[in-house]
């Protein structure tokens, strides 16, 4: 009889222990699942949204931090080409200002931002990225040698001089910023692809 009571006591204790372990496991799974979902949501944003702790920001971070490039940032996000601007590089971005987008025919920007025009918008935006290192002195060398720039869109864009100014695809360079992955040249016009 005593043996049966001991076995019964052990069975109850084991049952309580098992129930407690299951609850803890379920709680741990829920916490782990929540943490996993949080990490997954962050990683779904892609490398473009990973915090860059270097002193020199990448091309996307420069655009994100500029009040003069809010339209460009909106377009980049609509076309989902953010990761192209944070590539290790080297790359050179010709970044049109808000005024450059405003100079397009009325309704153009709004039309390009529509989801059904995502591919066309991406094509136009990649026509502003040269997958190479083009500081001002390299652009000047290309002008002297009569070379064009190969863009990520697959098109070649002419580089020329107008007095003291350098023009790329007809867009005037207004300023230059060094990025961690190359160069950002601020331009006064949208460089529309010839094969648009």
Backbone as CSV, one residue per row, in Angstrom:
resi,resn,N_x,N_y,N_z,CA_x,CA_y,CA_z,C_x,C_y,C_z
1,UNK,0.831,-1.188,0.000,0.000,0.000,0.000,0.873,1.248,0.000
2,UNK,1.913,1.215,0.841,2.831,2.350,0.913,3.514,2.564,-0.428
3,UNK,3.868,1.488,-1.128,4.521,1.563,-2.425,3.611,2.237,-3.437
4,UNK,2.302,1.884,-3.390,1.334,2.491,-4.316,1.245,3.982,-4.062
5,UNK,1.222,4.383,-2.768,1.134,5.813,-2.427,2.378,6.573,-2.924
6,UNK,3.529,5.932,-2.793,4.778,6.560,-3.256,4.711,6.761,-4.769
7,UNK,4.264,5.676,-5.491,4.147,5.782,-6.943,3.152,6.858,-7.358
8,UNK,2.034,6.922,-6.617,0.993,7.926,-6.903,1.563,9.333,-6.682
9,UNK,2.288,9.506,-5.608,2.899,10.801,-5.303,3.891,11.214,-6.378
10,UNK,4.710,10.231,-6.806,5.681,10.508,-7.872,4.974,10.853,-9.181
11,UNK,3.892,10.148,-9.472,3.139,10.399,-10.700,2.548,11.800,-10.687
12,UNK,2.005,12.203,-9.539,1.414,13.549,-9.421,2.516,14.602,-9.568
13,UNK,3.635,14.366,-8.879,4.759,15.316,-8.959,5.264,15.423,-10.390
14,UNK,5.376,14.287,-11.086,5.848,14.282,-12.477,4.866,15.026,-13.367
15,UNK,3.575,14.787,-13.106,2.532,15.453,-13.890,2.599,16.962,-13.700
16,UNK,2.744,17.402,-12.438,2.855,18.843,-12.148,4.102,19.429,-12.807
17,UNK,5.187,18.674,-12.722,6.435,19.126,-13.311,6.306,19.253,-14.831
18,UNK,5.679,18.250,-15.446,5.471,18.275,-16.892,4.599,19.453,-17.303
19,UNK,3.510,19.680,-16.572,2.604,20.797,-16.867,3.344,22.116,-16.750
20,UNK,4.143,22.234,-15.685,4.916,23.460,-15.473,5.921,23.664,-16.604
21,UNK,6.592,22.594,-17.016,7.569,22.693,-18.101,6.899,23.099,-19.410
22,UNK,5.717,22.497,-19.663,4.992,22.828,-20.894,4.605,24.299,-20.911
23,UNK,4.114,24.806,-19.758,3.720,26.222,-19.680,4.924,27.121,-19.924
24,UNK,6.064,26.754,-19.288,7.280,27.548,-19.476,7.747,27.495,-20.925
25,UNK,7.648,26.288,-21.531,8.065,26.134,-22.926,7.159,26.956,-23.833
26,UNK,5.843,26.905,-23.563,4.895,27.679,-24.366,5.172,29.167,-24.214
27,UNK,5.433,29.588,-22.976,5.744,30.998,-22.718,7.044,31.394,-23.422
28,UNK,8.033,30.510,-23.331,9.324,30.786,-23.980,9.170,30.819,-25.493
29,UNK,8.329,29.887,-26.024,8.085,29.863,-27.464,7.418,31.155,-27.918
30,UNK,6.442,31.614,-27.112,5.724,32.852,-27.451,6.689,34.031,-27.453
31,UNK,7.555,34.095,-26.432,8.532,35.179,-26.357,9.495,35.086,-27.528
32,UNK,9.985,33.847,-27.784,10.913,33.639,-28.887,10.258,33.991,-30.217
33,UNK,8.990,33.595,-30.361,8.259,33.875,-31.596,8.108,35.375,-31.804
34,UNK,7.780,36.095,-30.719,7.633,37.551,-30.803,8.956,38.200,-31.168
35,UNK,10.039,37.733,-30.517,11.363,38.277,-30.820,11.740,37.973,-32.269
36,UNK,11.424,36.726,-32.711,11.729,36.318,-34.078,10.983,37.191,-35.085
37,UNK,9.680,37.440,-34.804,8.872,38.277,-35.695,9.446,39.677,-35.769
38,UNK,9.883,40.200,-34.615,10.460,41.549,-34.571,11.719,41.618,-35.420
39,UNK,12.581,40.604,-35.282,13.812,40.560,-36.067,13.474,40.425,-37.548
40,UNK,12.471,39.575,-37.847,12.083,39.360,-39.234,11.553,40.645,-39.858
41,UNK,10.737,41.390,-39.129,10.205,42.653,-39.648,11.354,43.599,-39.966
42,UNK,12.348,43.684,-39.066,13.502,44.551,-39.303,14.274,44.088,-40.532
43,UNK,14.495,42.752,-40.650,15.308,42.268,-41.760,14.563,42.355,-43.084
44,UNK,13.228,42.352,-43.049,12.458,42.472,-44.281,12.651,43.832,-44.939
45,UNK,13.098,44.805,-44.178,13.330,46.136,-44.738,14.559,46.136,-45.631
46,UNK,15.409,45.144,-45.499,16.589,45.053,-46.345,17.768,45.821,-45.788
47,UNK,18.886,45.667,-46.483,20.126,46.275,-46.003,20.078,47.799,-46.027
48,UNK,19.158,48.363,-46.773,19.058,49.818,-46.859,18.735,50.441,-45.518
49,UNK,18.084,49.668,-44.638,17.639,50.230,-43.360,18.500,49.822,-42.186
50,UNK,19.586,49.127,-42.451,20.511,48.776,-41.374,21.260,50.040,-40.984
51,UNK,21.336,50.283,-39.685,22.027,51.487,-39.212,23.491,51.462,-39.629
52,UNK,23.915,52.527,-40.249,25.297,52.658,-40.705,26.026,53.539,-39.701
53,UNK,26.978,52.950,-38.981,27.642,53.703,-37.919,28.941,54.358,-38.372
54,UNK,29.246,54.271,-39.670,30.480,54.897,-40.139,30.291,56.413,-40.173
55,UNK,31.398,57.127,-40.134,31.345,58.598,-40.141,30.773,59.137,-41.435
56,UNK,31.081,58.475,-42.546,30.600,58.912,-43.848,29.370,58.087,-44.218
57,UNK,28.212,58.716,-44.396,27.007,57.952,-44.736,27.033,57.444,-46.175
58,UNK,26.227,56.400,-46.444,26.128,55.902,-47.818,25.221,56.826,-48.629
59,UNK,25.111,56.560,-49.923,24.361,57.437,-50.823,22.898,57.596,-50.396
60,UNK,22.275,56.509,-49.951,20.873,56.590,-49.526,20.727,57.461,-48.288
61,UNK,21.618,57.286,-47.323,21.558,58.080,-46.079,21.741,59.573,-46.378
62,UNK,22.577,59.887,-47.350,22.763,61.295,-47.723,21.452,61.858,-48.252
63,UNK,20.784,61.109,-49.127,19.498,61.559,-49.673,18.442,61.662,-48.583
64,UNK,18.398,60.677,-47.680,17.420,60.691,-46.586,17.599,61.906,-45.682
65,UNK,18.835,62.363,-45.550,19.117,63.494,-44.670,19.006,64.850,-45.345
66,UNK,18.616,64.880,-46.621,18.563,66.145,-47.369,17.132,66.614,-47.598
67,UNK,16.833,67.829,-47.172,15.512,68.421,-47.391,15.253,68.682,-48.867
68,UNK,16.317,68.809,-49.647,16.184,69.081,-51.078,15.960,67.822,-51.916
69,UNK,15.915,66.650,-51.257,15.789,65.401,-52.009,14.632,64.524,-51.526
70,UNK,13.595,65.130,-50.968,12.453,64.353,-50.467,11.704,63.658,-51.604
71,UNK,11.609,64.302,-52.758,10.927,63.669,-53.900,11.735,62.473,-54.381
72,UNK,13.049,62.621,-54.434,13.918,61.515,-54.843,13.754,60.334,-53.892
73,UNK,13.752,60.597,-52.595,13.601,59.531,-51.603,12.247,58.838,-51.773
74,UNK,11.187,59.614,-51.966,9.855,59.041,-52.185,9.857,58.142,-53.420
75,UNK,10.498,58.610,-54.489,10.574,57.837,-55.738,11.384,56.554,-55.546
76,UNK,12.506,56.656,-54.847,13.363,55.487,-54.591,12.579,54.429,-53.812
77,UNK,11.815,54.865,-52.807,11.030,53.924,-52.011,9.881,53.335,-52.831
78,UNK,9.230,54.145,-53.663,8.128,53.653,-54.498,8.623,52.623,-55.505
79,UNK,9.818,52.828,-56.033,10.391,51.902,-57.024,11.108,50.727,-56.354
80,UNK,11.273,50.819,-55.026,11.959,49.791,-54.229,13.378,49.530,-54.723
81,UNK,14.120,50.617,-54.948,15.522,50.481,-55.376,16.489,50.978,-54.294
82,UNK,16.006,51.023,-53.037,16.849,51.508,-51.943,18.154,50.742,-51.828
83,UNK,18.080,49.421,-51.940,19.282,48.610,-51.738,20.360,48.878,-52.778
84,UNK,19.960,49.356,-53.948,20.945,49.702,-54.984,21.809,50.876,-54.533
85,UNK,21.251,51.741,-53.678,21.984,52.927,-53.236,22.856,52.686,-52.010
86,UNK,22.740,51.495,-51.427,23.574,51.199,-50.265,24.579,50.090,-50.572
87,UNK,24.658,49.701,-51.839,25.653,48.727,-52.256,27.032,49.159,-51.811
88,UNK,27.898,48.199,-51.609,29.264,48.502,-51.184,29.932,49.456,-52.166
89,UNK,29.555,49.367,-53.431,30.100,50.279,-54.429,31.409,49.774,-54.990
90,UNK,32.174,50.655,-55.606,31.877,52.086,-55.693,30.741,52.369,-56.669
91,UNK,29.981,53.413,-56.369,28.946,53.870,-57.272,28.870,55.389,-57.205
92,UNK,28.311,55.956,-58.244,28.143,57.406,-58.296,26.679,57.683,-58.574
93,UNK,26.070,58.470,-57.702,24.652,58.798,-57.829,24.513,60.258,-58.243
94,UNK,23.718,60.491,-59.269,23.404,61.847,-59.703,22.005,62.124,-59.166
95,UNK,21.936,62.896,-58.087,20.708,63.060,-57.306,19.951,64.328,-57.682
96,UNK,18.826,64.190,-58.418,18.032,65.371,-58.773,17.377,65.983,-57.533
97,UNK,17.352,67.296,-57.492,16.709,68.011,-56.383,15.187,67.963,-56.546
98,UNK,14.484,68.398,-55.505,13.020,68.505,-55.593,12.634,69.418,-56.757
99,UNK,13.376,70.517,-56.926,13.092,71.470,-58.007,13.251,70.802,-59.373
100,UNK,14.200,69.861,-59.486,14.400,69.145,-60.751,13.167,68.303,-61.081
101,UNK,12.610,67.647,-60.077,11.390,66.865,-60.300,10.200,67.783,-60.596
102,UNK,10.164,68.932,-59.915,9.074,69.900,-60.139,9.082,70.446,-61.567
103,UNK,10.260,70.458,-62.192,10.389,70.998,-63.549,9.853,70.046,-64.626
104,UNK,9.595,68.799,-64.252,9.012,67.852,-65.208,7.581,68.288,-65.540
105,UNK,7.053,67.874,-66.684,5.677,68.237,-67.031,4.706,67.881,-65.896
106,UNK,3.703,68.712,-65.714,2.741,68.542,-64.624,2.134,67.134,-64.635
107,UNK,2.100,66.519,-63.465,1.507,65.187,-63.311,2.471,64.040,-63.549
108,UNK,3.679,64.339,-64.048,4.651,63.272,-64.359,5.053,62.492,-63.110
109,UNK,5.452,63.213,-62.068,5.918,62.554,-60.837,4.785,61.732,-60.233
110,UNK,3.615,62.311,-60.125,2.466,61.615,-59.542,2.179,60.330,-60.316
111,UNK,2.261,60.411,-61.649,2.004,59.255,-62.498,3.066,58.176,-62.284
112,UNK,4.332,58.587,-62.211,5.422,57.625,-62.023,5.354,56.926,-60.665
113,UNK,4.781,57.603,-59.665,4.709,57.027,-58.324,3.599,55.983,-58.181
114,UNK,2.765,55.828,-59.189,1.685,54.831,-59.136,2.298,53.432,-59.188
115,UNK,1.731,52.494,-58.418,2.285,51.129,-58.376,2.452,50.479,-59.753
116,UNK,1.538,50.758,-60.671,1.637,50.132,-61.996,2.813,50.669,-62.818
117,UNK,3.416,51.796,-62.378,4.564,52.371,-63.092,5.887,52.145,-62.365
118,UNK,5.874,51.218,-61.418,7.063,50.937,-60.595,8.284,50.584,-61.447
119,UNK,8.088,49.746,-62.450,9.204,49.311,-63.304,9.786,50.485,-64.098
120,UNK,8.915,51.319,-64.634,9.351,52.495,-65.399,10.119,53.464,-64.496
121,UNK,9.597,53.669,-63.288,10.249,54.560,-62.321,11.624,54.016,-61.944
122,UNK,11.708,52.720,-61.702,12.998,52.099,-61.355,14.005,52.293,-62.487
123,UNK,13.532,52.169,-63.717,14.402,52.349,-64.884,14.945,53.784,-64.931
124,UNK,14.078,54.755,-64.681,14.502,56.166,-64.684,15.508,56.415,-63.556
125,UNK,15.217,55.877,-62.373,16.107,56.107,-61.228,17.469,55.448,-61.417
126,UNK,17.493,54.246,-61.993,18.787,53.592,-62.209,19.593,54.296,-63.301
127,UNK,18.931,55.169,-64.057,19.632,55.985,-65.045,20.387,57.140,-64.382
128,UNK,20.287,57.213,-63.050,20.999,58.226,-62.261,22.126,57.616,-61.437
129,UNK,22.394,56.320,-61.662,23.421,55.627,-60.877,24.453,55.008,-61.816
130,UNK,25.690,55.424,-61.651,26.796,54.843,-62.416,27.515,53.853,-61.504
131,UNK,27.600,52.583,-61.902,28.258,51.590,-61.048,29.782,51.695,-61.126
132,UNK,30.280,52.873,-60.768,31.718,53.129,-60.798,32.008,54.370,-59.959
133,UNK,33.277,54.659,-59.787,33.717,55.770,-58.950,33.990,56.998,-59.819
134,UNK,33.115,58.020,-59.738,33.289,59.211,-60.568,33.319,60.501,-59.742
135,UNK,34.455,60.767,-59.081,34.590,62.092,-58.469,34.724,63.114,-59.605
136,UNK,34.696,64.393,-59.277,34.738,65.463,-60.281,35.935,65.314,-61.236
137,UNK,37.119,65.004,-60.695,38.300,64.910,-61.573,38.160,63.790,-62.601
138,UNK,37.500,62.686,-62.235,37.273,61.597,-63.191,36.257,62.014,-64.253
139,UNK,35.252,62.791,-63.853,34.276,63.285,-64.822,34.966,64.201,-65.830
140,UNK,35.877,65.049,-65.333,36.620,65.951,-66.220,37.482,65.170,-67.215
141,UNK,38.090,64.083,-66.747,38.892,63.241,-67.648,38.014,62.634,-68.732
142,UNK,36.809,62.194,-68.338,35.881,61.620,-69.318,35.462,62.656,-70.358
143,UNK,35.303,63.907,-69.925,34.940,64.980,-70.859,36.069,65.166,-71.872
144,UNK,37.309,65.250,-71.376,38.476,65.445,-72.255,38.631,64.309,-73.256
145,UNK,38.317,63.086,-72.821,38.484,61.919,-73.697,37.226,61.623,-74.507
146,UNK,36.158,62.418,-74.297,34.919,62.214,-75.051,34.183,60.928,-74.688
147,UNK,34.351,60.472,-73.456,33.711,59.232,-73.013,32.339,59.510,-72.395
148,UNK,31.460,58.530,-72.534,30.155,58.607,-71.870,30.224,57.791,-70.583
149,UNK,29.212,57.952,-69.727,29.143,57.173,-68.495,28.135,56.049,-68.673
150,UNK,28.523,54.851,-68.285,27.598,53.717,-68.316,26.787,53.748,-67.024
151,UNK,25.463,53.722,-67.158,24.574,53.807,-66.002,23.973,52.434,-65.686
152,UNK,23.480,52.288,-64.462,22.881,51.017,-64.026,21.641,50.656,-64.835
153,UNK,21.067,51.617,-65.547,19.911,51.354,-66.411,20.320,50.605,-67.675
154,UNK,21.636,50.595,-67.945,22.141,49.976,-69.172,22.387,51.004,-70.269
155,UNK,22.065,52.255,-69.994,22.265,53.326,-70.977,23.589,54.027,-70.745
156,UNK,24.070,54.702,-71.792,25.261,55.542,-71.680,24.809,56.991,-71.687
157,UNK,25.384,57.770,-70.784,24.997,59.169,-70.633,26.196,60.059,-70.948
158,UNK,25.939,61.102,-71.711,27.002,62.031,-72.104,27.426,62.918,-70.937
159,UNK,28.723,63.171,-70.869,29.278,64.110,-69.888,29.870,65.256,-70.683
160,UNK,29.508,66.486,-70.310,30.000,67.642,-71.069,30.272,68.807,-70.131
161,UNK,30.783,69.883,-70.712,31.090,71.074,-69.925,30.357,72.262,-70.543
162,UNK,29.834,73.118,-69.655,29.209,74.366,-70.063,29.843,75.460,-69.219
163,UNK,30.863,76.113,-69.781,31.629,77.079,-68.992,32.366,76.338,-67.890
164,UNK,32.114,76.718,-66.650,32.748,76.063,-65.503,31.962,74.847,-65.024
165,UNK,30.751,74.697,-65.528,29.862,73.635,-65.041,30.055,72.329,-65.790
166,UNK,29.827,71.218,-65.046,29.837,69.890,-65.647,28.389,69.432,-65.752
167,UNK,28.037,68.919,-66.934,26.693,68.404,-67.172,26.760,66.902,-67.427
168,UNK,25.829,66.190,-66.834,25.722,64.743,-67.038,24.318,64.477,-67.562
169,UNK,24.244,63.999,-68.797,22.942,63.768,-69.406,22.108,65.036,-69.470
170,UNK,22.771,66.173,-69.591,22.084,67.462,-69.650,21.777,68.069,-68.299
171,UNK,22.032,67.341,-67.220,21.790,67.850,-65.861,23.072,68.466,-65.309
172,UNK,22.954,69.666,-64.793,24.093,70.410,-64.263,24.409,69.954,-62.832
173,UNK,25.696,69.693,-62.572,26.115,69.322,-61.210,26.176,70.593,-60.360
174,UNK,25.404,70.595,-59.282,25.337,71.756,-58.383,26.268,71.623,-57.183
175,UNK,26.555,70.396,-56.818,27.407,70.140,-55.653,27.742,68.665,-55.583
176,UNK,28.725,68.337,-54.763,29.193,66.958,-54.644,29.401,66.600,-53.186
177,UNK,28.976,65.380,-52.833,29.145,64.889,-51.466,29.799,63.514,-51.538
178,UNK,30.830,63.306,-50.741,31.490,61.993,-50.669,30.617,61.071,-49.846
179,UNK,30.340,59.878,-50.357,29.570,58.864,-49.644,30.494,57.719,-49.262
180,UNK,30.077,56.903,-48.315,30.908,55.765,-47.906,31.042,54.751,-49.034
181,UNK,30.090,54.753,-49.971,30.135,53.795,-51.072,30.338,54.461,-52.437
182,UNK,30.855,55.682,-52.430,31.139,56.368,-53.688,30.921,57.865,-53.608
183,UNK,30.153,58.403,-54.567,29.927,59.846,-54.658,28.463,60.148,-54.936
184,UNK,28.004,61.278,-54.423,26.673,61.784,-54.755,26.881,63.161,-55.362
185,UNK,26.470,63.312,-56.625,26.511,64.615,-57.287,25.074,65.132,-57.345
186,UNK,24.851,66.294,-56.780,23.520,66.898,-56.790,23.324,67.572,-58.139
187,UNK,22.213,67.227,-58.818,21.978,67.761,-60.161,20.656,68.524,-60.237
188,UNK,20.578,69.414,-61.224,19.420,70.306,-61.331,18.336,69.813,-62.290
189,UNK,18.485,68.572,-62.789,17.484,68.035,-63.715,17.401,66.532,-63.580
190,UNK,16.268,65.985,-63.972,16.092,64.532,-63.995,16.687,64.026,-65.309
191,UNK,17.558,63.027,-65.216,18.217,62.476,-66.410,17.326,61.375,-66.973
192,UNK,16.489,61.747,-67.927,15.556,60.778,-68.507,16.273,59.862,-69.483
193,UNK,16.014,58.575,-69.400,16.659,57.633,-70.337,16.190,57.908,-71.765
194,UNK,17.062,57.677,-72.723,16.689,57.872,-74.136,15.679,56.811,-74.563
195,UNK,15.814,55.614,-73.990,14.926,54.509,-74.378,13.738,54.381,-73.441
196,UNK,13.200,55.519,-72.982,12.084,55.460,-72.014,10.788,55.042,-72.656
